[in-house]
Backbone as a chain_set.jsonl record, in Angstrom:
{"seq": "MHIPLSFLDEASVQDVSALKINELSDLFFRLKEVLETQDKRKRVLSEALKKRFEERARTLLNQEGKDTGTTHFRDGNVPIVAHFRKKVEWDQDVLYDILKQHPEFRNDAKCVLSFEEKRYGSWPQEVQKL", "coords": {"N": [[0.838, -1.187, 0.0], [0.534, 2.186, -0.866], [1.819, 5.069, 0.72], [0.018, 8.01, 0.913], [0.909, 10.972, -0.934], [0.01, 13.234, 0.296], [0.448, 12.773, 2.937], [2.86, 13.933, 3.515], [2.156, 16.55, 3.86], [1.07, 16.893, 6.395], [2.682, 15.486, 8.141], [5.359, 15.329, 10.506], [8.888, 16.032, 10.36], [10.141, 14.158, 11.899], [8.215, 12.072, 11.899], [8.265, 11.36, 9.19], [10.936, 10.618, 8.835], [10.943, 8.298, 10.291], [9.803, 6.373, 8.729], [9.833, 3.284, 6.833], [12.58, 2.321, 4.726], [11.853, 1.587, 2.121], [9.379, 2.819, 1.938], [10.058, 5.515, 2.183], [11.622, 5.763, -0.115], [9.707, 5.199, -2.089], [7.905, 7.348, -1.701], [9.654, 9.47, -2.303], [10.312, 9.036, -5.061], [7.795, 9.1, -6.258], [6.987, 11.701, -5.634], [8.997, 13.114, -6.972], [8.304, 12.485, -9.612], [5.791, 13.737, -9.789], [6.578, 16.422, -9.467], [8.209, 16.771, -11.734], [6.278, 16.463, -13.704], [4.66, 18.681, -13.125], [6.503, 20.729, -13.625], [6.827, 20.413, -16.387], [4.227, 20.998, -17.254], [4.091, 23.663, -16.432], [6.088, 24.807, -18.068], [4.946, 24.399, -20.611], [2.593, 25.938, -20.406], [3.721, 28.472, -19.902], [5.154, 28.897, -22.298], [2.994, 28.928, -24.064], [1.608, 31.226, -23.212], [3.577, 33.112, -23.771], [3.733, 32.828, -26.564], [1.205, 33.718, -27.256], [1.035, 36.378, -26.27], [3.497, 37.799, -26.362], [4.421, 39.147, -28.735], [2.549, 41.211, -29.057], [2.929, 42.598, -26.65], [5.613, 43.387, -26.872], [5.408, 45.08, -29.083], [3.864, 47.15, -27.973], [5.68, 48.081, -26.016], [7.751, 48.947, -27.7], [6.438, 51.036, -28.987], [6.438, 52.815, -26.94], [9.0, 53.508, -26.973], [10.795, 51.777, -25.78], [12.646, 48.765, -25.078], [12.799, 47.008, -23.07], [11.317, 46.321, -19.865], [8.109, 46.96, -18.333], [4.833, 46.409, -19.492], [1.349, 47.096, -19.861], [-1.769, 45.751, -20.758], [-4.975, 44.788, -22.109], [-6.75, 41.743, -22.565], [-9.588, 41.136, -23.824], [-11.608, 41.193, -21.042], [-9.595, 40.75, -19.317], [-6.824, 41.788, -17.502], [-3.507, 42.158, -18.642], [-0.15, 41.806, -17.805], [2.997, 42.352, -18.891], [6.348, 41.638, -18.54], [9.592, 42.428, -19.388], [12.775, 41.595, -18.834], [15.833, 43.351, -18.448], [18.672, 42.294, -19.935], [21.954, 42.341, -20.088], [24.631, 41.525, -22.114], [28.011, 41.355, -22.178], [30.765, 41.843, -24.331], [33.464, 40.169, -23.59], [36.159, 40.264, -24.437], [36.34, 42.769, -25.696], [35.772, 44.441, -23.53], [37.983, 43.881, -21.919], [40.036, 44.91, -23.526], [39.315, 47.619, -23.482], [39.719, 48.227, -20.764], [42.471, 47.845, -20.614], [43.35, 49.957, -22.187], [42.255, 52.092, -20.858], [42.963, 52.456, -17.892], [41.926, 53.869, -15.784], [39.329, 53.141, -15.396], [39.292, 50.699, -14.175], [38.463, 50.203, -11.556], [35.767, 50.106, -11.838], [35.191, 47.702, -12.918], [34.407, 44.205, -12.647], [35.872, 41.201, -12.17], [35.644, 37.749, -12.743], [36.99, 34.7, -12.247], [36.857, 31.301, -13.06], [36.816, 27.747, -12.726], [36.464, 24.226, -13.348], [36.262, 22.063, -10.58], [37.207, 19.451, -10.771], [39.073, 19.653, -12.786], [40.967, 21.307, -11.595], [41.852, 19.54, -9.692], [43.423, 17.888, -11.233], [45.699, 19.287, -11.676], [49.244, 19.799, -11.228], [50.721, 19.185, -8.013], [52.45, 21.214, -7.033], [51.537, 23.444, -8.368], [48.899, 23.608, -7.516], [49.353, 24.268, -4.847], [50.088, 26.906, -5.031]], "CA": [[0.0, 0.0, 0.0], [1.281, 3.445, -0.945], [1.495, 6.18, 1.618], [-0.334, 9.116, 0.021], [1.81, 12.122, -0.884], [-0.558, 14.208, 1.236], [1.046, 12.481, 4.243], [3.943, 14.896, 3.711], [1.58, 17.851, 4.221], [0.785, 16.962, 7.828], [3.661, 14.752, 8.932], [6.562, 16.021, 10.96], [10.126, 15.449, 9.859], [10.343, 12.966, 12.739], [7.319, 11.019, 11.386], [8.731, 10.933, 7.869], [12.216, 9.918, 8.984], [10.699, 6.993, 10.92], [9.255, 5.429, 7.748], [10.742, 2.273, 6.293], [13.334, 2.852, 3.59], [11.085, 1.411, 0.88], [8.324, 3.837, 1.939], [10.728, 6.778, 1.868], [12.003, 5.709, -1.528], [8.477, 5.292, -2.879], [7.45, 8.743, -1.609], [10.615, 10.313, -3.008], [10.21, 8.901, -6.511], [6.481, 9.576, -6.7], [7.009, 13.159, -5.561], [9.848, 13.56, -8.073], [7.513, 12.373, -10.841], [4.783, 14.8, -9.755], [7.26, 17.698, -9.696], [8.612, 16.818, -13.144], [5.046, 16.693, -14.467], [4.265, 20.075, -12.903], [7.461, 21.574, -14.35], [6.492, 20.331, -17.815], [2.987, 21.759, -17.437], [4.417, 25.078, -16.294], [6.809, 25.207, -19.281], [3.995, 24.452, -21.729], [1.728, 27.098, -20.194], [4.534, 29.68, -20.086], [5.408, 29.054, -23.732], [1.724, 29.302, -24.697], [1.372, 32.642, -22.895], [4.565, 33.863, -24.539], [3.318, 32.796, -27.969], [-0.027, 34.495, -27.423], [1.087, 37.784, -25.867], [4.795, 38.472, -26.434], [4.527, 40.083, -29.865], [1.726, 42.392, -28.745], [3.575, 43.322, -25.561], [6.825, 44.025, -27.404], [4.959, 46.188, -29.923], [3.485, 48.246, -27.071], [6.912, 48.634, -25.451], [8.452, 49.677, -28.768], [5.71, 52.286, -29.198], [6.853, 53.693, -25.844], [10.421, 53.763, -27.145], [11.558, 50.91, -24.886], [12.693, 47.36, -25.471], [12.674, 46.243, -21.835], [10.446, 46.956, -18.887], [6.786, 46.394, -18.112], [3.727, 47.028, -20.211], [0.044, 46.615, -19.436], [-2.844, 45.82, -21.749], [-6.096, 43.904, -21.779], [-7.235, 40.757, -23.526], [-10.978, 41.101, -23.37], [-11.721, 41.821, -19.72], [-8.492, 40.281, -18.471], [-5.624, 42.621, -17.573], [-2.264, 41.433, -18.9], [1.067, 42.524, -17.459], [4.156, 41.692, -19.498], [7.6, 42.205, -18.048], [10.777, 41.984, -20.111], [13.956, 41.98, -18.068], [16.996, 43.848, -19.172], [19.799, 41.38, -19.79], [23.079, 42.867, -20.844], [25.745, 40.598, -22.297], [29.172, 42.129, -22.56], [31.838, 41.183, -25.061], [34.551, 40.164, -22.619], [37.415, 40.671, -25.072], [36.289, 44.22, -25.901], [35.903, 45.068, -22.209], [39.383, 43.738, -21.505], [40.814, 45.896, -24.296], [38.976, 48.956, -22.96], [40.395, 48.407, -19.476], [43.915, 47.992, -20.866], [43.576, 51.291, -22.747], [41.752, 53.104, -19.913], [43.067, 51.867, -16.555], [41.164, 54.653, -14.802], [38.014, 52.515, -15.205], [39.453, 49.351, -13.604], [37.665, 50.055, -10.329], [34.375, 49.877, -12.218], [35.057, 46.348, -13.464], [34.414, 43.064, -11.741], [36.364, 40.027, -12.9], [35.375, 36.48, -12.078], [37.636, 33.556, -12.876], [36.278, 30.077, -12.545], [37.183, 26.515, -13.417], [35.857, 23.053, -12.733], [37.074, 21.528, -9.496], [37.893, 18.222, -11.199], [40.256, 20.056, -13.567], [41.927, 21.773, -10.602], [42.402, 18.333, -9.073], [44.404, 17.257, -12.115], [46.879, 20.142, -11.748], [50.357, 19.335, -10.405], [50.637, 19.624, -6.601], [53.148, 22.482, -6.819], [50.679, 24.514, -8.907], [47.751, 23.711, -6.591], [49.809, 24.935, -3.614], [50.153, 28.347, -5.272]], "C": [[0.882, 1.249, 0.0], [0.844, 4.388, 0.161], [1.16, 7.346, 0.702], [0.664, 10.265, 0.169], [1.306, 13.175, 0.094], [-0.077, 13.959, 2.669], [2.13, 13.508, 4.555], [3.433, 16.279, 4.106], [1.397, 17.993, 5.725], [1.879, 16.358, 8.697], [4.808, 15.65, 9.363], [7.77, 15.354, 10.317], [10.418, 14.154, 10.615], [9.493, 11.807, 12.218], [7.839, 10.466, 10.059], [10.03, 10.14, 8.002], [12.051, 8.536, 9.601], [10.134, 5.958, 9.945], [10.313, 4.411, 7.334], [11.396, 2.832, 5.04], [12.57, 2.683, 2.283], [9.933, 2.416, 0.799], [8.902, 5.212, 1.608], [11.08, 6.846, 0.385], [10.78, 5.879, -2.422], [7.944, 6.726, -2.877], [8.356, 9.659, -2.428], [10.396, 10.243, -4.515], [8.84, 9.314, -7.043], [6.412, 11.097, -6.666], [7.858, 13.733, -6.682], [9.071, 13.529, -9.381], [6.449, 13.471, -10.914], [5.424, 16.154, -10.062], [7.704, 17.841, -11.15], [7.409, 17.085, -14.042], [4.603, 18.139, -14.335], [5.199, 21.026, -13.64], [7.146, 21.574, -15.84], [5.232, 21.139, -18.104], [3.26, 23.261, -17.387], [5.133, 25.594, -17.537], [5.863, 25.356, -20.464], [3.112, 25.684, -21.597], [2.5, 28.399, -20.412], [4.806, 29.937, -21.558], [4.136, 29.469, -24.477], [1.399, 30.774, -24.451], [2.328, 33.532, -23.676], [4.144, 33.955, -26.002], [2.119, 33.715, -28.203], [0.184, 35.993, -27.223], [2.405, 38.507, -26.121], [4.868, 39.502, -27.561], [3.75, 41.365, -29.584], [2.393, 43.246, -27.674], [4.827, 44.046, -26.055], [6.474, 45.217, -28.294], [4.594, 47.39, -29.066], [4.721, 48.895, -26.45], [7.651, 49.468, -26.49], [7.771, 51.009, -29.056], [6.048, 53.307, -28.117], [8.341, 54.024, -25.933], [11.3, 52.916, -26.245], [11.629, 49.504, -25.488], [12.709, 46.43, -24.264], [11.76, 47.007, -20.894], [9.107, 46.246, -18.82], [5.763, 47.155, -18.927], [2.43, 46.359, -19.779], [-0.933, 46.752, -20.6], [-3.923, 44.833, -21.339], [-6.329, 42.934, -22.924], [-8.676, 40.492, -23.124], [-11.074, 41.842, -22.063], [-10.557, 41.481, -18.799], [-7.281, 41.201, -18.618], [-4.386, 41.737, -17.744], [-1.106, 42.342, -18.53], [2.229, 41.724, -18.04], [5.411, 42.407, -19.034], [8.752, 41.584, -18.807], [11.993, 42.516, -19.371], [15.061, 42.468, -18.992], [18.149, 42.889, -18.892], [20.906, 41.867, -20.706], [24.152, 41.78, -20.92], [26.908, 41.383, -22.885], [30.147, 41.259, -23.334], [33.091, 41.281, -24.191], [35.874, 40.633, -23.216], [37.461, 42.189, -25.273], [36.444, 44.942, -24.562], [37.347, 45.012, -21.719], [40.264, 44.758, -22.227], [40.559, 47.316, -23.796], [39.726, 49.207, -21.66], [41.904, 48.522, -19.62], [44.223, 49.411, -21.338], [43.192, 52.402, -21.775], [41.779, 52.542, -18.492], [42.293, 52.631, -15.483], [39.776, 54.048, -14.531], [38.1, 51.128, -14.564], [38.635, 49.148, -12.342], [36.184, 49.828, -10.621], [34.121, 48.446, -12.671], [35.053, 45.312, -12.344], [34.818, 41.852, -12.571], [36.092, 38.781, -12.074], [36.053, 35.385, -12.883], [37.076, 32.299, -12.239], [36.802, 28.899, -13.345], [36.544, 25.357, -12.676], [36.81, 22.463, -11.699], [37.832, 20.277, -9.931], [39.126, 18.546, -12.044], [41.35, 20.551, -12.62], [42.621, 20.575, -9.955], [43.445, 17.645, -9.929], [45.673, 18.105, -12.263], [47.991, 19.528, -10.889], [50.258, 19.934, -8.995], [51.293, 20.987, -6.394], [52.334, 23.663, -7.341], [49.477, 24.702, -7.986], [48.144, 24.469, -5.323], [49.875, 26.454, -3.777], [48.825, 28.982, -4.945]], "O": [[1.843, 1.351, 0.762], [-0.338, 4.489, 0.49], [1.936, 7.652, -0.203], [1.197, 10.502, 1.253], [2.1, 13.927, 0.659], [-0.184, 14.843, 3.52], [2.304, 13.909, 5.706], [4.193, 17.092, 4.632], [1.55, 19.085, 6.271], [1.984, 16.694, 9.876], [5.173, 16.601, 8.673], [7.675, 14.244, 9.795], [10.886, 13.177, 10.032], [9.983, 10.683, 12.105], [7.848, 9.255, 9.84], [10.2, 9.108, 7.352], [12.929, 7.686, 9.452], [10.0, 4.787, 10.301], [11.514, 4.645, 7.464], [10.841, 3.705, 4.373], [12.636, 3.558, 1.419], [9.55, 2.821, -0.298], [8.309, 5.977, 0.848], [10.86, 7.861, -0.276], [10.822, 6.622, -3.403], [7.577, 7.257, -3.925], [7.875, 10.522, -3.161], [10.304, 11.277, -5.176], [8.737, 9.824, -8.159], [5.844, 11.714, -7.567], [7.482, 14.738, -7.286], [9.173, 14.46, -10.179], [6.232, 14.063, -11.972], [4.873, 16.943, -10.831], [7.584, 18.919, -11.732], [7.501, 17.834, -15.015], [4.213, 18.761, -15.323], [4.749, 22.017, -14.217], [7.194, 22.621, -16.484], [5.176, 21.88, -19.085], [2.732, 24.029, -18.191], [4.831, 26.687, -18.016], [5.96, 26.316, -21.229], [2.903, 26.401, -22.576], [1.987, 29.326, -21.038], [4.701, 31.073, -22.019], [4.195, 30.269, -25.411], [0.969, 31.483, -25.361], [1.934, 34.583, -24.182], [4.192, 35.028, -26.605], [2.037, 34.401, -29.222], [-0.421, 36.798, -27.93], [2.427, 39.738, -26.097], [5.337, 40.619, -27.343], [4.236, 42.466, -29.841], [2.421, 44.472, -27.778], [5.065, 45.196, -25.688], [7.157, 46.241, -28.264], [4.965, 48.519, -29.386], [4.803, 50.121, -26.366], [8.122, 50.565, -26.193], [8.442, 52.001, -29.337], [5.958, 54.514, -28.343], [8.879, 54.73, -25.08], [12.439, 53.293, -25.969], [10.786, 49.112, -26.295], [12.64, 45.21, -24.412], [11.469, 48.185, -21.103], [8.985, 45.082, -19.201], [5.816, 48.38, -19.04], [2.423, 45.195, -19.379], [-0.918, 47.745, -21.328], [-3.789, 44.13, -20.338], [-6.131, 43.264, -24.093], [-8.948, 39.722, -22.203], [-10.667, 43.0, -21.975], [-10.541, 41.882, -17.635], [-6.766, 41.378, -19.722], [-4.24, 40.71, -17.081], [-1.086, 43.515, -18.903], [2.412, 40.552, -17.708], [5.517, 43.63, -19.125], [8.88, 40.361, -18.866], [12.213, 43.724, -19.291], [15.187, 42.047, -20.142], [18.547, 42.703, -17.743], [20.802, 41.808, -21.931], [24.528, 41.193, -19.906], [26.797, 41.992, -23.949], [30.328, 40.082, -23.024], [33.698, 42.346, -24.074], [36.632, 41.336, -22.548], [38.494, 42.818, -25.046], [37.162, 45.937, -24.47], [37.863, 45.985, -21.17], [41.127, 45.39, -21.617], [41.486, 48.12, -23.699], [40.305, 50.277, -21.472], [42.551, 49.219, -18.838], [45.228, 50.0, -20.941], [43.722, 53.51, -21.844], [40.734, 52.19, -17.946], [42.036, 52.102, -14.402], [39.126, 54.405, -13.548], [37.08, 50.453, -14.426], [38.161, 48.042, -12.081], [35.435, 49.404, -9.742], [32.971, 48.024, -12.795], [35.609, 45.516, -11.265], [34.167, 41.526, -13.564], [36.288, 38.768, -10.859], [35.734, 35.168, -14.052], [36.851, 32.244, -11.03], [37.185, 29.043, -14.506], [36.134, 25.489, -11.523], [38.017, 22.379, -11.927], [38.969, 20.062, -9.511], [40.109, 17.805, -12.022], [42.526, 20.249, -12.819], [43.826, 20.601, -9.706], [44.271, 16.893, -9.412], [46.625, 17.675, -12.914], [47.705, 18.814, -9.928], [49.772, 21.051, -8.818], [50.762, 21.826, -5.667], [52.435, 24.767, -6.806], [49.082, 25.833, -7.706], [47.341, 25.232, -4.787], [49.739, 27.199, -2.806], [48.671, 30.196, -5.081]]}, "num_chains": 1, "name": "protein.A"}
């Protein structure tokens, strides 16, 4: 017999941790399946809303002389709010060249270096110690 997922709504952590391992496993995998299904539904609905309203919303923003921000309109009696975030992507090579030519702007820059830990682990010990 399956323990219903709703058990997790009322149960304490103590109650859940006391379950048999096969019950915990069953709850975990059923909940994972429900969440994956909900994520898929959310993606489909989001894409449908985007398909239906994005062009109209972008047109309204463009009429206001903007390409990002929030716009409001109605679809029948339903108010629609569309928000387009501003996402700036910088050409890293160009920025680096600018900073080389104009060091006075270095305090305005933020540099982030990153690498995978497994690659670091393959470095020679003397380099890792640095």
